[in-house]
mmCIF file of C-alpha atoms in Angstrom:
data_model
loop_
_atom_site.group_PDB
_atom_site.id
_atom_site.type_symbol
_atom_site.label_atom_id
_atom_site.label_comp_id
_atom_site.label_asym_id
_atom_site.label_seq_id
_atom_site.Cartn_x
_atom_site.Cartn_y
_atom_site.Cartn_z
ATOM 1 C CA MET A 7 161.736 134.238 93.474
ATOM 2 C CA ARG A 8 159.705 131.095 92.279
ATOM 3 C CA ARG A 9 156.252 130.738 93.667
ATOM 4 C CA THR A 10 154.798 127.100 94.110
ATOM 5 C CA ALA A 11 151.182 126.506 93.228
ATOM 6 C CA PRO A 12 148.703 125.869 96.295
ATOM 7 C CA PRO A 13 147.773 122.138 96.986
ATOM 8 C CA ALA A 14 144.693 121.283 95.327
ATOM 9 C CA SER A 15 141.713 120.818 97.613
ATOM 10 C CA PHE A 16 140.207 117.318 98.079
ATOM 11 C CA LEU A 17 137.097 119.022 95.716
ATOM 12 C CA GLN A 18 139.376 119.466 93.112
ATOM 13 C CA ARG A 19 141.363 116.495 92.882
ATOM 14 C CA TYR A 20 138.380 114.188 93.224
ATOM 15 C CA ARG A 21 135.463 115.767 91.335
ATOM 16 C CA THR A 22 135.687 113.788 88.424
ATOM 17 C CA THR A 23 135.109 110.543 90.587
ATOM 18 C CA LEU A 24 132.649 112.759 92.521
ATOM 19 C CA ILE A 25 130.236 113.453 89.319
ATOM 20 C CA GLY A 26 130.792 110.085 88.392
ATOM 21 C CA LEU A 27 129.532 108.818 91.827
ATOM 22 C CA VAL A 28 126.479 111.206 91.934
ATOM 23 C CA VAL A 29 125.267 109.735 88.587
ATOM 24 C CA VAL A 30 125.686 106.731 89.795
ATOM 25 C CA VAL A 31 123.499 107.162 92.669
ATOM 26 C CA VAL A 32 120.705 109.186 90.672
ATOM 27 C CA VAL A 33 120.512 106.134 88.337
ATOM 28 C CA GLY A 34 120.643 103.799 90.660
ATOM 29 C CA ALA A 35 117.717 105.063 92.837
ATOM 30 C CA ALA A 36 115.403 106.386 89.332
ATOM 31 C CA ALA A 37 115.991 102.242 88.601
ATOM 32 C CA ILE A 38 115.152 101.574 92.060
ATOM 33 C CA ALA A 39 111.951 103.452 91.676
ATOM 34 C CA ALA A 40 110.953 102.238 88.065
ATOM 35 C CA PHE A 41 111.378 98.880 89.400
ATOM 36 C CA GLY A 42 108.917 98.945 92.303
ATOM 37 C CA ALA A 43 106.395 101.085 90.338
ATOM 38 C CA ALA A 44 106.351 98.199 87.858
ATOM 39 C CA SER A 45 106.197 95.610 90.349
ATOM 40 C CA THR A 46 103.384 96.928 92.584
ATOM 41 C CA PRO A 47 100.697 94.869 91.890
ATOM 42 C CA ALA A 48 97.428 96.771 90.163
ATOM 43 C CA TRP A 49 95.008 95.701 92.430
ATOM 44 C CA ALA A 50 94.822 93.726 95.850
ATOM 45 C CA CYS A 51 92.183 91.858 97.589
ATOM 46 C CA SER A 52 91.396 92.172 101.517
ATOM 47 C CA THR A 53 89.630 89.055 101.271
ATOM 48 C CA ILE A 54 88.315 85.739 99.388
ATOM 49 C CA TRP A 55 84.568 85.580 99.242
ATOM 50 C CA SER A 56 82.968 82.425 99.881
ATOM 51 C CA ALA A 57 78.945 81.708 99.179
ATOM 52 C CA THR A 58 77.084 81.905 102.304
ATOM 53 C CA PRO A 59 74.131 79.320 102.960
ATOM 54 C CA THR A 60 70.755 81.157 102.787
ATOM 55 C CA SER A 61 67.332 81.116 103.748
ATOM 56 C CA GLU A 62 64.920 79.254 102.217
ATOM 57 C CA PRO A 63 62.590 80.322 99.781
ATOM 58 C CA ALA A 64 59.132 80.851 99.789
ATOM 59 C CA PRO A 65 57.163 77.554 98.425
ATOM 60 C CA ASP A 66 56.382 79.514 95.185
ATOM 61 C CA ALA A 67 58.915 82.065 95.079
ATOM 62 C CA THR A 68 61.251 81.257 91.913
ATOM 63 C CA PRO A 69 64.547 79.813 91.809
ATOM 64 C CA ARG A 70 67.262 82.346 91.539
ATOM 65 C CA ILE A 71 70.608 81.238 90.281
ATOM 66 C CA GLY A 72 74.105 82.579 92.211
ATOM 67 C CA TYR A 73 74.517 84.615 95.311
ATOM 68 C CA VAL A 74 74.017 88.686 95.559
ATOM 69 C CA GLN A 75 77.322 90.279 96.890
ATOM 70 C CA ASP A 76 77.650 93.435 98.601
ATOM 71 C CA ASP A 77 77.558 96.889 96.040
ATOM 72 C CA LEU A 78 81.110 97.808 96.252
ATOM 73 C CA GLY A 79 80.046 101.388 94.507
ATOM 74 C CA ALA A 80 81.029 102.312 90.752
ATOM 75 C CA GLY A 81 83.144 104.725 90.858
ATOM 76 C CA HIS A 82 86.139 105.431 88.365
ATOM 77 C CA ILE A 83 89.985 105.423 89.465
ATOM 78 C CA ALA A 84 92.359 107.068 87.635
ATOM 79 C CA VAL A 85 95.248 105.069 85.152
ATOM 80 C CA GLY A 86 97.580 103.450 86.622
ATOM 81 C CA GLU A 87 96.036 103.660 90.195
ATOM 82 C CA THR A 88 96.077 100.462 92.338
ATOM 83 C CA GLN A 89 93.150 99.391 93.497
ATOM 84 C CA ARG A 90 92.110 96.944 96.397
ATOM 85 C CA TYR A 91 88.696 95.464 96.407
ATOM 86 C CA PRO A 92 87.262 94.152 99.878
ATOM 87 C CA VAL A 93 86.223 90.954 98.674
ATOM 88 C CA CYS A 94 87.506 88.723 95.467
ATOM 89 C CA PRO A 95 86.624 88.518 92.871
ATOM 90 C CA PRO A 96 84.561 91.300 92.750
ATOM 91 C CA ALA A 97 81.097 91.699 91.610
ATOM 92 C CA SER A 98 81.277 95.681 91.048
ATOM 93 C CA GLY A 99 83.615 98.015 92.403
ATOM 94 C CA LYS A 100 85.240 100.982 91.152
ATOM 95 C CA HIS A 101 86.938 100.427 88.127
ATOM 96 C CA ALA A 102 89.124 101.883 85.251
ATOM 97 C CA ASN A 103 87.293 104.335 82.303
ATOM 98 C CA ALA A 104 89.841 104.559 79.287
ATOM 99 C CA GLN A 105 89.076 102.046 77.232
ATOM 100 C CA SER A 106 92.042 103.326 74.559
ATOM 101 C CA GLN A 107 94.140 102.108 77.393
ATOM 102 C CA GLY A 108 92.426 98.620 77.800
ATOM 103 C CA LEU A 109 91.308 99.581 81.206
ATOM 104 C CA GLY A 110 87.368 98.998 80.497
ATOM 105 C CA PRO A 111 85.128 97.837 79.405
ATOM 106 C CA ILE A 112 87.619 95.547 77.899
ATOM 107 C CA PRO A 113 87.339 94.246 74.794
ATOM 108 C CA ALA A 114 85.337 90.773 74.945
ATOM 109 C CA ARG A 115 87.456 87.284 73.905
ATOM 110 C CA VAL A 116 88.913 84.807 75.625
ATOM 111 C CA TYR A 117 91.689 85.741 78.171
ATOM 112 C CA GLY A 118 95.094 83.805 77.952
ATOM 113 C CA PRO A 119 97.042 82.714 81.472
ATOM 114 C CA ASP A 120 99.386 84.991 80.454
ATOM 115 C CA ASP A 121 97.291 87.536 79.394
ATOM 116 C CA ASP A 122 97.074 90.873 81.295
ATOM 117 C CA ALA A 123 93.434 91.342 82.136
ATOM 118 C CA ARG A 124 92.615 93.004 85.311
ATOM 119 C CA PRO A 125 89.527 93.604 87.256
ATOM 120 C CA GLN A 126 89.708 97.410 87.099
ATOM 121 C CA GLY A 127 88.773 96.629 83.318
ATOM 122 C CA TRP A 128 86.129 93.784 83.449
ATOM 123 C CA VAL A 129 84.434 95.355 86.514
ATOM 124 C CA HIS A 130 83.814 98.070 83.629
ATOM 125 C CA ASN A 131 82.107 95.275 81.426
ATOM 126 C CA LEU A 132 79.786 94.284 84.602
ATOM 127 C CA GLU A 133 78.552 98.248 85.146
ATOM 128 C CA HIS A 134 77.619 97.648 81.276
ATOM 129 C CA GLY A 135 75.330 94.474 81.816
ATOM 130 C CA GLY A 136 78.480 92.285 80.729
ATOM 131 C CA ILE A 137 78.959 88.331 81.716
ATOM 132 C CA VAL A 138 82.561 88.275 83.303
ATOM 133 C CA ILE A 139 83.659 84.259 83.612
ATOM 134 C CA LEU A 140 86.923 83.633 85.202
ATOM 135 C CA TYR A 141 89.431 80.695 86.016
ATOM 136 C CA ARG A 142 91.977 80.122 88.341
ATOM 137 C CA CYS A 143 95.368 78.563 88.015
ATOM 138 C CA PRO A 144 96.452 75.852 88.525
ATOM 139 C CA GLY A 145 93.789 73.569 86.971
ATOM 140 C CA ASP A 146 91.996 72.383 83.831
ATOM 141 C CA ALA A 147 91.207 75.594 82.257
ATOM 142 C CA CYS A 148 94.946 76.656 82.121
ATOM 143 C CA GLU A 149 95.829 73.499 80.014
ATOM 144 C CA GLU A 150 95.227 73.595 76.456
ATOM 145 C CA SER A 151 92.318 71.400 76.591
ATOM 146 C CA GLY A 152 90.391 73.799 78.815
ATOM 147 C CA GLN A 153 91.688 77.179 77.207
ATOM 148 C CA GLN A 154 89.800 75.378 74.174
ATOM 149 C CA GLN A 155 86.511 74.521 76.029
ATOM 150 C CA LEU A 156 86.861 78.319 77.018
ATOM 151 C CA ARG A 157 86.892 79.399 73.516
ATOM 152 C CA ASP A 158 84.213 77.093 72.148
ATOM 153 C CA LEU A 159 81.887 78.545 75.066
ATOM 154 C CA PHE A 160 82.508 81.906 73.856
ATOM 155 C CA ALA A 161 82.150 80.875 70.303
ATOM 156 C CA THR A 162 78.419 80.079 70.944
ATOM 157 C CA PHE A 163 77.717 82.378 73.957
ATOM 158 C CA PRO A 164 73.871 83.756 73.338
ATOM 159 C CA ALA A 165 73.155 86.905 72.907
ATOM 160 C CA SER A 166 72.116 88.931 75.749
ATOM 161 C CA PRO A 167 68.702 88.461 77.299
ATOM 162 C CA VAL A 168 67.082 92.113 77.093
ATOM 163 C CA CYS A 169 68.802 93.746 74.712
ATOM 164 C CA GLY A 170 69.013 91.384 72.920
ATOM 165 C CA THR A 171 73.229 92.496 72.009
ATOM 166 C CA PRO A 172 75.010 89.751 70.110
ATOM 167 C CA SER A 173 78.001 88.200 71.734
ATOM 168 C CA GLY A 174 81.125 89.509 71.339
ATOM 169 C CA SER A 175 80.003 92.895 71.713
ATOM 170 C CA SER A 176 81.113 93.612 74.759
ATOM 171 C CA SER A 177 80.686 89.748 76.796
ATOM 172 C CA PRO A 178 81.320 87.240 77.147
ATOM 173 C CA VAL A 179 84.689 88.544 78.963
ATOM 174 C CA ILE A 180 86.886 85.343 79.907
ATOM 175 C CA ALA A 181 89.556 86.204 81.785
ATOM 176 C CA ARG A 182 92.448 84.399 84.942
ATOM 177 C CA PHE A 183 91.212 85.451 87.733
ATOM 178 C CA ASP A 184 93.650 83.460 90.832
ATOM 179 C CA GLU A 185 92.003 85.002 94.023
ATOM 180 C CA MET A 186 88.224 83.200 94.617
ATOM 181 C CA SER A 187 87.838 79.640 95.809
ATOM 182 C CA THR A 188 86.292 77.870 93.372
ATOM 183 C CA PRO A 189 88.134 77.191 90.134
ATOM 184 C CA TYR A 190 85.762 79.295 88.247
ATOM 185 C CA SER A 191 83.172 81.928 88.810
ATOM 186 C CA ALA A 192 80.334 83.652 86.600
ATOM 187 C CA LEU A 193 80.180 87.225 87.492
ATOM 188 C CA LEU A 194 77.131 89.904 86.899
ATOM 189 C CA TRP A 195 76.821 93.175 88.731
ATOM 190 C CA ASN A 196 76.759 92.569 92.334
ATOM 191 C CA LEU A 197 75.871 88.971 91.484
ATOM 192 C CA ILE A 198 78.571 85.979 91.377
ATOM 193 C CA LEU A 199 78.072 81.997 91.246
ATOM 194 C CA PRO A 200 80.428 79.880 92.194
ATOM 195 C CA LEU A 201 81.375 76.853 89.997
ATOM 196 C CA ASP A 202 83.764 73.743 90.593
ATOM 197 C CA THR A 203 83.496 72.856 86.560
ATOM 198 C CA LEU A 204 82.947 75.145 83.725
ATOM 199 C CA ASP A 205 78.721 74.528 84.071
ATOM 200 C CA ARG A 206 77.981 75.682 80.699
ATOM 201 C CA THR A 207 74.420 74.942 81.494
ATOM 202 C CA GLN A 208 74.302 76.837 84.482
ATOM 203 C CA ILE A 209 76.236 79.944 83.387
ATOM 204 C CA GLU A 210 73.609 80.193 80.305
ATOM 205 C CA ALA A 211 71.003 79.810 83.142
ATOM 206 C CA PHE A 212 72.661 82.670 84.714
ATOM 207 C CA TRP A 213 73.017 84.518 81.600
ATOM 208 C CA ALA A 214 69.695 84.441 80.829
ATOM 209 C CA GLN A 215 67.677 84.960 84.037
ATOM 210 C CA GLN A 216 69.908 87.276 85.817
ATOM 211 C CA GLY A 217 71.585 88.779 82.527
ATOM 212 C CA GLU A 218 71.505 92.843 82.372
ATOM 213 C CA ARG A 219 68.910 93.326 84.803
ATOM 214 C CA THR A 220 71.063 94.098 88.110
ATOM 215 C CA ASN A 221 73.823 96.785 86.707
ATOM 216 C CA PRO A 222 73.567 100.168 86.707
ATOM 217 C CA GLU A 223 74.446 100.890 83.168
ATOM 218 C CA LEU A 224 72.335 99.555 80.531
ATOM 219 C CA GLY A 225 72.274 100.088 76.681
ATOM 220 C CA CYS A 226 68.446 99.891 76.285
ATOM 221 C CA THR A 227 65.245 100.367 77.919
ATOM 222 C CA ARG A 228 64.589 97.004 80.407
ATOM 223 C CA PRO A 229 61.025 96.382 80.057
ATOM 224 C CA THR A 230 58.666 97.255 82.479
ATOM 225 C CA PRO A 231 55.805 94.632 83.966
ATOM 226 C CA THR A 232 52.427 94.535 82.373
ATOM 227 C CA PRO A 233 49.956 96.151 84.306
ATOM 228 C CA THR A 234 47.376 93.851 85.683
ATOM 229 C CA THR A 235 43.526 94.897 84.490
ATOM 230 C CA ALA A 236 41.166 96.364 86.665
ATOM 231 C CA PRO A 237 37.967 94.608 87.118
ATOM 232 C CA SER A 238 35.224 96.463 85.588
ATOM 233 C CA ALA A 239 33.067 96.769 88.585
ATOM 234 C CA PRO A 240 34.103 95.257 92.143
ATOM 235 C CA SER A 241 33.230 91.929 93.326
ATOM 236 C CA ALA A 242 30.568 91.048 95.890
ATOM 237 C CA ALA A 243 33.312 89.386 98.170
ATOM 238 C CA PRO A 244 36.983 90.682 98.397
ATOM 239 C CA SER A 245 39.192 88.000 96.596
ATOM 240 C CA ALA A 246 42.337 87.599 97.636
ATOM 241 C CA GLY A 247 43.720 88.889 94.027
ATOM 242 C CA PRO A 248 46.315 87.279 91.995
ATOM 243 C CA THR A 249 49.597 86.068 93.061
ATOM 244 C CA PRO A 250 52.574 88.291 92.111
ATOM 245 C CA SER A 251 54.492 87.241 89.318
ATOM 246 C CA PRO A 252 58.288 87.085 90.703
ATOM 247 C CA THR A 253 59.923 90.161 90.255
ATOM 248 C CA THR A 254 63.661 90.790 88.387
ATOM 249 C CA THR A 255 65.627 91.953 91.702
ATOM 250 C CA PRO A 256 67.656 89.094 92.586
ATOM 251 C CA THR A 257 67.588 87.557 95.879
ATOM 252 C CA SER A 258 70.540 86.271 97.666
ATOM 253 C CA THR A 259 69.351 82.286 97.339
ATOM 254 C CA PRO A 260 71.278 80.057 95.126
ATOM 255 C CA ALA A 261 69.175 78.009 92.512
ATOM 256 C CA PRO A 262 69.227 74.544 93.678
ATOM 257 C CA SER A 263 72.479 71.828 92.332
#
């Protein structure tokens, strides 16, 4: 008597189709995950910083250019880690420490509107005493004429005011950054100079007065104030003494326009 084979099970009949479906699902899930990782922003802002009124300086005080921004720390973050800054643009904060991957300190140059110049990189330049000049798009700086003005600024930017480091070594970094309340901003560590126009005179004065004086890491020794020579003998009547010269510590008072 001839035996007949038992009917194939569902898995046996559709084994090839099911394997194909599993492969499609796995590949699709991987693609979605990769797209999500690629589309996740590398950084984010909680608040857009804006200048607030400050108290009037003492009559004999040296006017300070720019505003003090609260210190946001100076820790390092892993490559690829998303960083949220409490305020933007950040004049300090966590940053990447992987120069080989272009994540800071980043090369000093003019970064065009489509270049990837993340704050995780240029905040590291600020930590080392560099100046960062930011521009917002859309705006004049994003046009070719505006880009040329930025290139001209970079080409003739002065050396650093304390160490005398030539321009182009670690600063200026000139980059696009849209999350700010003004078309331009110049940044030093914990200091910000908001600008409605590319005011070269103000930027260079900010650099000369405040540059390399607030950052935690510096490539040379900061000069110390010259001590006052004490009198050889006490005078008969007490005197008020010389008026102290302004310190290099910035105040939160902006210079008059």
